[in-house]
PDB file of C-alpha atoms in Angstrom:
ATOM      1  CA  MET A   1     118.779  89.431 112.101  1.00 65.00           C
ATOM      2  CA  SER A   2     116.809  89.341 115.382  1.00 79.00           C
ATOM      3  CA  GLY A   3     115.529  91.770 117.652  1.00 91.00           C
ATOM      4  CA  ALA A   4     113.405  94.890 117.173  1.00 94.00           C
ATOM      5  CA  ALA A   5     113.557  97.827 114.751  1.00 95.00           C
ATOM      6  CA  LYS A   6     111.760 101.203 114.596  1.00 97.00           C
ATOM      7  CA  ILE A   7     110.894 101.979 110.996  1.00 98.00           C
ATOM      8  CA  LEU A   8     109.224 105.075 109.691  1.00 97.00           C
ATOM      9  CA  VAL A   9     106.840 104.823 106.690  1.00 97.00           C
ATOM     10  CA  VAL A  10     106.930 108.290 105.038  1.00 96.00           C
ATOM     11  CA  GLY A  11     105.583 110.011 101.968  1.00 96.00           C
ATOM     12  CA  PRO A  12     103.301 112.841 100.724  1.00 94.00           C
ATOM     13  CA  LEU A  13      99.708 112.988 101.571  1.00 91.00           C
ATOM     14  CA  GLY A  14      97.563 110.325  99.976  1.00 90.00           C
ATOM     15  CA  VAL A  15     100.404 107.909  98.921  1.00 95.00           C
ATOM     16  CA  GLY A  16      99.347 104.953 100.951  1.00 95.00           C
ATOM     17  CA  LYS A  17     101.174 104.972 104.271  1.00 95.00           C
ATOM     18  CA  THR A  18      98.172 104.218 106.404  1.00 94.00           C
ATOM     19  CA  THR A  19      97.162 101.574 103.932  1.00 95.00           C
ATOM     20  CA  LEU A  20     100.571  99.885 103.978  1.00 97.00           C
ATOM     21  CA  ILE A  21     100.733  99.644 107.714  1.00 96.00           C
ATOM     22  CA  GLY A  22      97.177  98.315 107.899  1.00 96.00           C
ATOM     23  CA  THR A  23      97.953  95.839 105.320  1.00 97.00           C
ATOM     24  CA  VAL A  24     101.051  94.334 107.028  1.00 97.00           C
ATOM     25  CA  SER A  25     100.337  94.901 110.770  1.00 96.00           C
ATOM     26  CA  GLU A  26      99.846  91.588 112.798  1.00 96.00           C
ATOM     27  CA  ILE A  27      98.131  93.748 115.417  1.00 92.00           C
ATOM     28  CA  GLU A  28      95.118  96.134 114.958  1.00 87.00           C
ATOM     29  CA  PRO A  29      97.027  99.253 113.783  1.00 81.00           C
ATOM     30  CA  LEU A  30      96.659 102.450 115.581  1.00 74.00           C
ATOM     31  CA  SER A  31      95.598 105.132 113.147  1.00 72.00           C
ATOM     32  CA  THR A  32      95.010 108.831 113.887  1.00 58.00           C
ATOM     33  CA  GLU A  33      92.879 109.409 110.755  1.00 60.00           C
ATOM     34  CA  ALA A  34      90.773 112.574 110.941  1.00 58.00           C
ATOM     35  CA  SER A  35      88.247 113.989 108.546  1.00 63.00           C
ATOM     36  CA  MET A  36      89.662 116.525 106.112  1.00 51.00           C
ATOM     37  CA  THR A  37      87.863 119.803 106.243  1.00 54.00           C
ATOM     38  CA  GLN A  38      87.415 122.851 104.041  1.00 54.00           C
ATOM     39  CA  ALA A  39      89.800 124.703 106.347  1.00 50.00           C
ATOM     40  CA  GLY A  40      92.562 122.316 105.605  1.00 52.00           C
ATOM     41  CA  VAL A  41      92.166 123.060 101.812  1.00 48.00           C
ATOM     42  CA  ARG A  42      93.850 126.501 102.516  1.00 48.00           C
ATOM     43  CA  VAL A  43      96.775 124.803 104.167  1.00 48.00           C
ATOM     44  CA  ASP A  44      96.959 121.694 101.837  1.00 49.00           C
ATOM     45  CA  PRO A  45      95.692 123.072  98.435  1.00 50.00           C
ATOM     46  CA  ASP A  46      97.016 120.067  96.345  1.00 54.00           C
ATOM     47  CA  VAL A  47      94.666 117.517  98.197  1.00 52.00           C
ATOM     48  CA  ASP A  48      93.011 115.027  95.849  1.00 55.00           C
ATOM     49  CA  SER A  49      89.262 115.973  96.178  1.00 52.00           C
ATOM     50  CA  GLY A  50      88.368 112.351  96.640  1.00 59.00           C
ATOM     51  CA  LYS A  51      90.327 111.978  99.747  1.00 53.00           C
ATOM     52  CA  LYS A  52      88.167 112.145 102.834  1.00 60.00           C
ATOM     53  CA  THR A  53      90.637 111.536 105.696  1.00 57.00           C
ATOM     54  CA  THR A  54      94.399 112.197 106.546  1.00 55.00           C
ATOM     55  CA  THR A  55      96.734 111.169 109.310  1.00 54.00           C
ATOM     56  CA  VAL A  56      97.023 113.703 111.834  1.00 50.00           C
ATOM     57  CA  ALA A  57      99.706 112.330 114.389  1.00 53.00           C
ATOM     58  CA  LEU A  58     100.695 108.817 113.393  1.00 84.00           C
ATOM     59  CA  ASP A  59     100.039 105.251 112.318  1.00 92.00           C
ATOM     60  CA  PHE A  60     101.385 102.481 114.135  1.00 94.00           C
ATOM     61  CA  GLY A  61     101.616  98.751 113.464  1.00 96.00           C
ATOM     62  CA  ARG A  62     103.814  95.724 114.241  1.00 95.00           C
ATOM     63  CA  LEU A  63     105.170  93.156 111.876  1.00 96.00           C
ATOM     64  CA  THR A  64     107.376  90.104 112.736  1.00 96.00           C
ATOM     65  CA  ILE A  65     109.614  88.777 110.029  1.00 91.00           C
ATOM     66  CA  ASP A  66     110.865  85.318 110.054  1.00 86.00           C
ATOM     67  CA  GLY A  67     109.933  84.928 113.781  1.00 86.00           C
ATOM     68  CA  ASP A  68     112.992  86.778 114.847  1.00 90.00           C
ATOM     69  CA  LEU A  69     112.831  90.512 113.724  1.00 93.00           C
ATOM     70  CA  VAL A  70     109.997  92.582 115.025  1.00 96.00           C
ATOM     71  CA  LEU A  71     109.364  95.814 112.977  1.00 97.00           C
ATOM     72  CA  TYR A  72     107.622  98.659 114.822  1.00 97.00           C
ATOM     73  CA  LEU A  73     106.099 100.661 112.001  1.00 97.00           C
ATOM     74  CA  PHE A  74     105.373 104.325 112.402  1.00 96.00           C
ATOM     75  CA  GLY A  75     103.647 106.170 109.745  1.00 95.00           C
ATOM     76  CA  THR A  76     104.192 109.964 109.510  1.00 92.00           C
ATOM     77  CA  PRO A  77     101.557 112.516 108.410  1.00 86.00           C
ATOM     78  CA  GLY A  78     102.056 113.543 104.774  1.00 77.00           C
ATOM     79  CA  GLN A  79     101.861 117.348 104.996  1.00 74.00           C
ATOM     80  CA  GLN A  80     105.217 119.344 105.419  1.00 75.00           C
ATOM     81  CA  ARG A  81     103.456 121.318 108.206  1.00 72.00           C
ATOM     82  CA  PHE A  82     103.818 118.130 110.349  1.00 68.00           C
ATOM     83  CA  LEU A  83     107.576 118.210 110.139  1.00 73.00           C
ATOM     84  CA  PRO A  84     107.918 118.619 113.924  1.00 78.00           C
ATOM     85  CA  ALA A  85     105.947 115.345 114.357  1.00 81.00           C
ATOM     86  CA  TRP A  86     108.305 113.621 111.874  1.00 79.00           C
ATOM     87  CA  GLN A  87     111.313 114.813 113.840  1.00 85.00           C
ATOM     88  CA  ASP A  88     109.914 113.398 117.014  1.00 87.00           C
ATOM     89  CA  LEU A  89     108.936 110.103 115.261  1.00 90.00           C
ATOM     90  CA  ALA A  90     112.363 109.663 113.895  1.00 92.00           C
ATOM     91  CA  LYS A  91     114.079 109.651 117.250  1.00 94.00           C
ATOM     92  CA  GLY A  92     115.404 106.029 117.656  1.00 96.00           C
ATOM     93  CA  ALA A  93     114.383 104.873 114.084  1.00 97.00           C
ATOM     94  CA  LEU A  94     116.805 102.606 112.196  1.00 96.00           C
ATOM     95  CA  GLY A  95     115.452 103.675 108.860  1.00 97.00           C
ATOM     96  CA  ALA A  96     112.485 104.610 106.679  1.00 98.00           C
ATOM     97  CA  LEU A  97     110.462 103.268 103.847  1.00 98.00           C
ATOM     98  CA  ALA A  98     109.562 106.162 101.621  1.00 98.00           C
ATOM     99  CA  LEU A  99     106.324 105.688  99.521  1.00 98.00           C
ATOM    100  CA  VAL A 100     106.032 107.511  96.187  1.00 97.00           C
ATOM    101  CA  ASP A 101     103.182 107.906  93.534  1.00 96.00           C
ATOM    102  CA  THR A 102     104.062 108.086  89.863  1.00 95.00           C
ATOM    103  CA  ARG A 103     101.037 110.335  89.438  1.00 95.00           C
ATOM    104  CA  ASP A 104     103.016 113.051  91.267  1.00 94.00           C
ATOM    105  CA  LEU A 105     106.670 112.267  91.952  1.00 95.00           C
ATOM    106  CA  ALA A 106     107.336 115.996  92.880  1.00 95.00           C
ATOM    107  CA  ALA A 107     105.168 115.536  95.875  1.00 94.00           C
ATOM    108  CA  SER A 108     107.755 113.148  97.373  1.00 95.00           C
ATOM    109  CA  PHE A 109     110.508 115.849  97.352  1.00 95.00           C
ATOM    110  CA  ASP A 110     109.949 117.095 100.816  1.00 92.00           C
ATOM    111  CA  ALA A 111     109.497 113.619 102.352  1.00 93.00           C
ATOM    112  CA  LEU A 112     112.925 112.607 100.733  1.00 96.00           C
ATOM    113  CA  GLY A 113     114.446 115.800 101.727  1.00 94.00           C
ATOM    114  CA  ASN A 114     113.454 115.342 105.357  1.00 92.00           C
ATOM    115  CA  LEU A 115     114.932 111.940 105.343  1.00 94.00           C
ATOM    116  CA  GLU A 116     118.174 113.203 104.214  1.00 95.00           C
ATOM    117  CA  ASP A 117     118.196 116.196 106.671  1.00 93.00           C
ATOM    118  CA  LEU A 118     117.504 113.564 109.428  1.00 93.00           C
ATOM    119  CA  ASP A 119     120.369 111.491 108.081  1.00 94.00           C
ATOM    120  CA  LEU A 120     118.090 108.536 108.105  1.00 96.00           C
ATOM    121  CA  PRO A 121     118.849 105.547 105.669  1.00 97.00           C
ATOM    122  CA  PHE A 122     115.792 104.877 103.511  1.00 98.00           C
ATOM    123  CA  ALA A 123     114.478 102.793 100.600  1.00 98.00           C
ATOM    124  CA  VAL A 124     111.902 104.091  98.202  1.00 98.00           C
ATOM    125  CA  ALA A 125     108.777 102.025  97.271  1.00 98.00           C
ATOM    126  CA  VAL A 126     106.760 103.152  94.280  1.00 98.00           C
ATOM    127  CA  ASN A 127     103.063 102.446  95.355  1.00 96.00           C
ATOM    128  CA  VAL A 128     101.471 101.282  92.088  1.00 94.00           C
ATOM    129  CA  PHE A 129      98.081 102.993  91.628  1.00 93.00           C
ATOM    130  CA  PRO A 130      95.919 101.699  88.843  1.00 89.00           C
ATOM    131  CA  SER A 131      95.575 105.154  87.373  1.00 87.00           C
ATOM    132  CA  GLY A 132      99.167 105.929  87.704  1.00 90.00           C
ATOM    133  CA  PRO A 133     101.640 106.264  84.731  1.00 94.00           C
ATOM    134  CA  ARG A 134     104.489 103.553  84.607  1.00 92.00           C
ATOM    135  CA  TYR A 135     108.041 104.612  84.356  1.00 95.00           C
ATOM    136  CA  ASP A 136     111.155 102.586  84.303  1.00 95.00           C
ATOM    137  CA  ALA A 137     113.354 102.368  87.468  1.00 96.00           C
ATOM    138  CA  ASP A 138     116.040 104.622  85.997  1.00 96.00           C
ATOM    139  CA  ASP A 139     113.722 107.366  85.050  1.00 96.00           C
ATOM    140  CA  ILE A 140     112.188 107.355  88.562  1.00 97.00           C
ATOM    141  CA  ARG A 141     115.582 107.282  90.236  1.00 97.00           C
ATOM    142  CA  THR A 142     116.695 110.231  88.030  1.00 97.00           C
ATOM    143  CA  ALA A 143     113.428 112.232  88.758  1.00 96.00           C
ATOM    144  CA  LEU A 144     113.743 111.728  92.472  1.00 97.00           C
ATOM    145  CA  ASP A 145     117.663 112.268  92.386  1.00 96.00           C
ATOM    146  CA  LEU A 146     118.304 108.957  94.239  1.00 97.00           C
ATOM    147  CA  LEU A 147     121.792 107.914  95.050  1.00 95.00           C
ATOM    148  CA  PRO A 148     122.705 104.770  93.287  1.00 95.00           C
ATOM    149  CA  GLU A 149     122.822 102.679  96.541  1.00 95.00           C
ATOM    150  CA  THR A 150     119.220 103.712  97.550  1.00 97.00           C
ATOM    151  CA  PRO A 151     116.953 100.931  97.103  1.00 98.00           C
ATOM    152  CA  LEU A 152     114.017 101.356  94.743  1.00 98.00           C
ATOM    153  CA  VAL A 153     111.256  98.870  94.547  1.00 98.00           C
ATOM    154  CA  THR A 154     107.644  98.748  93.454  1.00 97.00           C
ATOM    155  CA  CYS A 155     104.735  97.646  95.633  1.00 97.00           C
ATOM    156  CA  ASP A 156     101.008  97.655  96.143  1.00 97.00           C
ATOM    157  CA  ALA A 157     100.256  98.928  99.644  1.00 97.00           C
ATOM    158  CA  ARG A 158      96.880  97.014  99.451  1.00 97.00           C
ATOM    159  CA  ASP A 159      98.925  93.738  98.964  1.00 97.00           C
ATOM    160  CA  ARG A 160     100.370  92.134 102.102  1.00 98.00           C
ATOM    161  CA  ALA A 161     103.214  90.156 100.362  1.00 97.00           C
ATOM    162  CA  SER A 162     104.149  93.234  98.044  1.00 97.00           C
ATOM    163  CA  SER A 163     104.221  95.471 101.000  1.00 98.00           C
ATOM    164  CA  ILE A 164     106.432  93.025 103.078  1.00 97.00           C
ATOM    165  CA  ARG A 165     108.813  92.639 100.222  1.00 97.00           C
ATOM    166  CA  ALA A 166     109.343  96.494 100.271  1.00 98.00           C
ATOM    167  CA  LEU A 167     109.915  96.530 103.849  1.00 97.00           C
ATOM    168  CA  ILE A 168     112.397  93.620 103.494  1.00 96.00           C
ATOM    169  CA  ALA A 169     114.354  95.660 100.767  1.00 97.00           C
ATOM    170  CA  LEU A 170     114.658  98.257 103.381  1.00 97.00           C
ATOM    171  CA  ILE A 171     115.841  95.977 106.111  1.00 96.00           C
ATOM    172  CA  ARG A 172     118.442  94.552 103.634  1.00 96.00           C
ATOM    173  CA  HIS A 173     119.568  98.038 103.031  1.00 97.00           C
ATOM    174  CA  LEU A 174     119.913  98.755 106.598  1.00 96.00           C
ATOM    175  CA  ILE A 175     122.009  95.695 107.092  1.00 94.00           C
ATOM    176  CA  HIS A 176     124.300  96.733 104.326  1.00 95.00           C
ATOM    177  CA  VAL A 177     124.571 100.269 105.706  1.00 93.00           C
ATOM    178  CA  ALA A 178     125.510  98.983 109.172  1.00 91.00           C
ATOM    179  CA  THR A 179     128.020  96.471 107.808  1.00 90.00           C
ATOM    180  CA  GLU A 180     129.732  99.178 105.668  1.00 88.00           C
ATOM    181  CA  SER A 181     129.954 101.621 108.646  1.00 80.00           C
ATOM    182  CA  SER A 182     131.513  99.046 111.056  1.00 72.00           C
TER     183      SER A 182
END
């Protein structure tokens, strides 16, 4: 496959979207991180108390795969109140990589539902946190109510090779979806 593809990187607050894009981007990533404030606690009450910043608009990075395919990666804000930004960012996107965290799988429901509402093909990557519980793929698939054809992989957003493998799983899925629909 050659050309360019717009890809969303989505998930709940604190799941590792900014980290993944920063890890894989071959350019200096654009990040719209802002300090979290006490006022935000009223709107986002489930925020990890150790989290100091949050994406307020988008993250952007670029990754070339095999010298032929350029992925333009757009990270979305994690809070549901930013859904209008999601909808704008989704315009022209071929698909999405949805990051999830086993410490709080339910936090991913909104992000996955948004992708389904947008009718955007996606793959799910379980970002492995050292303190997170480990579940087998079937249990995660059941908990997230994933369709059998939805790719499910694990990754470490801090590790370039691991994150690229997750993006490649998404690209393979997008090729499969495009082939089936033609």
